[in-house]
Structure formats: C-alpha cells, structure tokens
mmCIF file of C-alpha atoms in Angstrom:
data_model
loop_
_atom_site.group_PDB
_atom_site.id
_atom_site.type_symbol
_atom_site.label_atom_id
_atom_site.label_comp_id
_atom_site.label_asym_id
_atom_site.label_seq_id
_atom_site.Cartn_x
_atom_site.Cartn_y
_atom_site.Cartn_z
ATOM 1 C CA MET A 19 64.579 82.779 76.478
ATOM 2 C CA THR A 20 65.779 81.371 79.796
ATOM 3 C CA ILE A 21 67.116 77.828 79.862
ATOM 4 C CA ASN A 22 66.969 75.933 83.153
ATOM 5 C CA PHE A 23 68.132 72.417 83.826
ATOM 6 C CA ASN A 24 68.043 70.932 87.308
ATOM 7 C CA GLY A 25 67.288 74.391 88.668
ATOM 8 C CA GLU A 26 70.477 75.942 87.284
ATOM 9 C CA PRO A 27 70.696 78.601 84.565
ATOM 10 C CA TRP A 28 72.079 77.412 81.253
ATOM 11 C CA GLY A 29 73.210 78.966 77.990
ATOM 12 C CA GLY A 30 73.496 77.592 74.485
ATOM 13 C CA ILE A 31 76.693 76.397 72.837
ATOM 14 C CA ASN A 32 77.722 76.340 69.198
ATOM 15 C CA GLN A 33 78.642 72.735 68.398
ATOM 16 C CA ALA A 34 80.355 73.713 65.126
ATOM 17 C CA ALA A 35 82.648 76.033 67.106
ATOM 18 C CA GLN A 36 83.434 73.200 69.523
ATOM 19 C CA ARG A 37 84.365 71.000 66.540
ATOM 20 C CA ARG A 38 86.757 73.659 65.301
ATOM 21 C CA ARG A 39 88.290 73.940 68.773
ATOM 22 C CA ALA A 40 88.707 70.143 68.932
ATOM 23 C CA LYS A 41 90.726 70.259 65.713
ATOM 24 C CA ASP A 42 92.862 73.219 66.836
ATOM 25 C CA PRO A 43 96.294 71.918 67.948
ATOM 26 C CA ARG A 44 96.960 75.064 69.971
ATOM 27 C CA HIS A 45 94.690 73.678 72.706
ATOM 28 C CA MET A 46 95.858 71.027 75.164
ATOM 29 C CA LEU A 47 94.869 67.498 74.134
ATOM 30 C CA ILE A 48 92.739 66.886 77.227
ATOM 31 C CA TYR A 49 90.548 69.901 76.394
ATOM 32 C CA ARG A 50 90.365 68.923 72.734
ATOM 33 C CA ILE A 51 88.824 65.662 73.981
ATOM 34 C CA GLU A 52 86.120 67.648 75.797
ATOM 35 C CA PHE A 53 85.557 69.909 72.782
ATOM 36 C CA ALA A 54 85.133 66.851 70.541
ATOM 37 C CA ALA A 55 82.696 65.235 72.980
ATOM 38 C CA ILE A 56 80.474 68.315 72.940
ATOM 39 C CA GLY A 57 81.016 69.224 69.293
ATOM 40 C CA TRP A 58 79.902 65.884 67.904
ATOM 41 C CA ALA A 59 77.375 64.967 70.626
ATOM 42 C CA ASN A 60 74.007 63.695 69.510
ATOM 43 C CA ASN A 61 70.757 64.023 71.461
ATOM 44 C CA ILE A 62 71.954 61.634 74.176
ATOM 45 C CA GLY A 63 75.417 63.196 74.442
ATOM 46 C CA HIS A 64 77.228 60.474 72.487
ATOM 47 C CA SER A 65 79.651 61.476 69.735
ATOM 48 C CA LYS A 66 79.747 59.863 66.331
ATOM 49 C CA PHE A 67 82.584 61.510 64.430
ATOM 50 C CA ASP A 68 80.922 61.577 60.986
ATOM 51 C CA GLY A 69 83.464 59.434 59.152
ATOM 52 C CA LEU A 70 86.439 60.839 61.045
ATOM 53 C CA THR A 71 88.417 59.102 63.735
ATOM 54 C CA LEU A 72 89.325 60.803 66.977
ATOM 55 C CA ALA A 73 92.994 60.533 65.940
ATOM 56 C CA GLN A 74 92.267 62.539 62.770
ATOM 57 C CA ILE A 75 90.464 65.204 64.794
ATOM 58 C CA LEU A 76 93.353 65.432 67.274
ATOM 59 C CA ALA A 77 96.110 65.680 64.655
ATOM 60 C CA ASP A 78 98.851 68.236 65.235
ATOM 61 C CA LYS A 79 99.476 71.266 62.999
ATOM 62 C CA ARG A 80 101.473 69.079 60.577
ATOM 63 C CA GLY A 81 98.658 66.535 60.339
ATOM 64 C CA ASN A 82 100.404 63.902 62.455
ATOM 65 C CA GLU A 83 97.893 61.852 64.403
ATOM 66 C CA PRO A 84 98.560 61.057 68.072
ATOM 67 C CA SER A 85 99.176 57.433 68.986
ATOM 68 C CA ARG A 86 96.409 55.258 70.400
ATOM 69 C CA GLN A 87 98.282 55.294 73.719
ATOM 70 C CA THR A 88 98.397 59.104 73.774
ATOM 71 C CA ILE A 89 94.687 59.357 72.984
ATOM 72 C CA ASN A 90 93.736 56.790 75.618
ATOM 73 C CA LYS A 91 95.792 58.611 78.253
ATOM 74 C CA ALA A 92 94.144 61.936 77.353
ATOM 75 C CA ILE A 93 90.695 60.309 77.599
ATOM 76 C CA ARG A 94 91.592 58.816 81.003
ATOM 77 C CA ASN A 95 92.701 62.238 82.227
ATOM 78 C CA ALA A 96 89.549 63.870 80.823
ATOM 79 C CA LYS A 97 87.438 61.298 82.702
ATOM 80 C CA GLU A 98 89.289 62.003 85.945
ATOM 81 C CA LEU A 99 88.532 65.729 85.581
ATOM 82 C CA GLY A 100 84.886 65.118 84.646
ATOM 83 C CA LEU A 101 85.358 66.555 81.154
ATOM 84 C CA VAL A 102 83.768 63.428 79.636
ATOM 85 C CA GLU A 103 81.667 60.633 81.104
ATOM 86 C CA PRO A 104 83.322 57.419 82.406
ATOM 87 C CA GLU A 105 81.975 55.297 79.522
ATOM 88 C CA SER A 106 83.867 57.412 76.960
ATOM 89 C CA ASN A 107 86.423 55.803 74.675
ATOM 90 C CA ALA A 108 88.192 56.700 71.424
ATOM 91 C CA ARG A 109 85.237 55.469 69.352
ATOM 92 C CA CYS A 110 82.601 57.387 71.328
ATOM 93 C CA LEU A 111 83.150 60.280 73.687
ATOM 94 C CA VAL A 112 80.210 61.028 75.967
ATOM 95 C CA ALA A 113 79.606 64.658 76.886
ATOM 96 C CA PRO A 114 79.177 65.313 80.608
ATOM 97 C CA ARG A 115 75.479 65.095 81.492
ATOM 98 C CA ARG A 116 75.745 67.942 83.995
ATOM 99 C CA VAL A 117 77.113 70.219 81.264
ATOM 100 C CA PHE A 118 75.483 69.163 77.989
ATOM 101 C CA GLN A 119 71.871 68.523 77.045
ATOM 102 C CA ARG A 120 70.385 68.465 73.581
ATOM 103 C CA GLY A 121 66.988 67.720 72.139
ATOM 104 C CA GLY A 122 64.987 68.067 68.979
ATOM 105 C CA ARG A 123 66.013 66.555 65.668
ATOM 106 C CA GLY A 124 68.932 64.193 65.635
ATOM 107 C CA SER A 125 70.104 60.802 66.778
ATOM 108 C CA TYR A 126 69.162 59.109 70.029
ATOM 109 C CA THR A 127 71.379 56.092 69.362
ATOM 110 C CA CYS A 128 74.935 54.914 69.918
ATOM 111 C CA GLN A 129 76.189 51.752 68.242
ATOM 112 C CA GLU A 130 79.364 51.724 70.360
ATOM 113 C CA HIS A 131 77.368 51.616 73.617
ATOM 114 C CA GLY A 132 74.418 49.597 72.278
ATOM 115 C CA ILE A 133 71.841 52.367 72.763
ATOM 116 C CA SER A 134 68.872 52.565 70.438
ATOM 117 C CA ARG A 135 66.003 54.848 71.395
ATOM 118 C CA SER A 136 63.191 56.372 69.463
ATOM 119 C CA ARG A 137 61.892 59.813 70.306
#
C-alpha cells in the first residue's frame, strides 16, 4: 500500500522501536529527544509519556537521570534542527508535522497544550 502525504512518498514507523531507541543511552541526547517525540506521539503528534518523565526515559546506562537544564538544552537544540516542533517542552514533545502523521484509534488531546479534539 502506498502512503502519500503532501504529494511525497511515506513509509510506516514502529513507535515501540522508537521508544526503545529513546531509552538507549548509546544514542546522542538530541536524537533521543526526537525518538521520544515520535515513539510516544498520539494522533496529533503530542507525546504523553505514560507515567514516565522525560528524565526517566533519557537516563544513562547507570540509571542516572539528566538534569532539567541538560534536558532543556537538548530540547532547544532539537527544535533548532527541526527534530521536534517549537512548542515542545519536557512535559510534551511534539513530533515534526512534516515527518510524522498518525490516525485511527488513539488520543487527539494534549493537556499540556490545552488541546481537546474529538474524532
């Protein structure tokens, strides 16, 4: 089945695999931010971390969580590179609209950004 969005060819992505990549400390923090945004994205591209915090997801191999400052800097850098949308923060990463689209069952809301839509 061919997937087209805005006239460009697309392929599917395994969100569970992106979640695993987000938790893998071998990857650079900035890319782990992008992986988390896509891995936990709901139908509008907003990420609710299912009871986890972003710091827990981004812990190093010893389980040490990065500081709030470190996380915020990584998010800023990810925004500058277009890896996440400008409204992203540590409580809700927003997957890039030009890269990620999802539909079907799932949430169309984001408490952090005050979005509540019904399908």
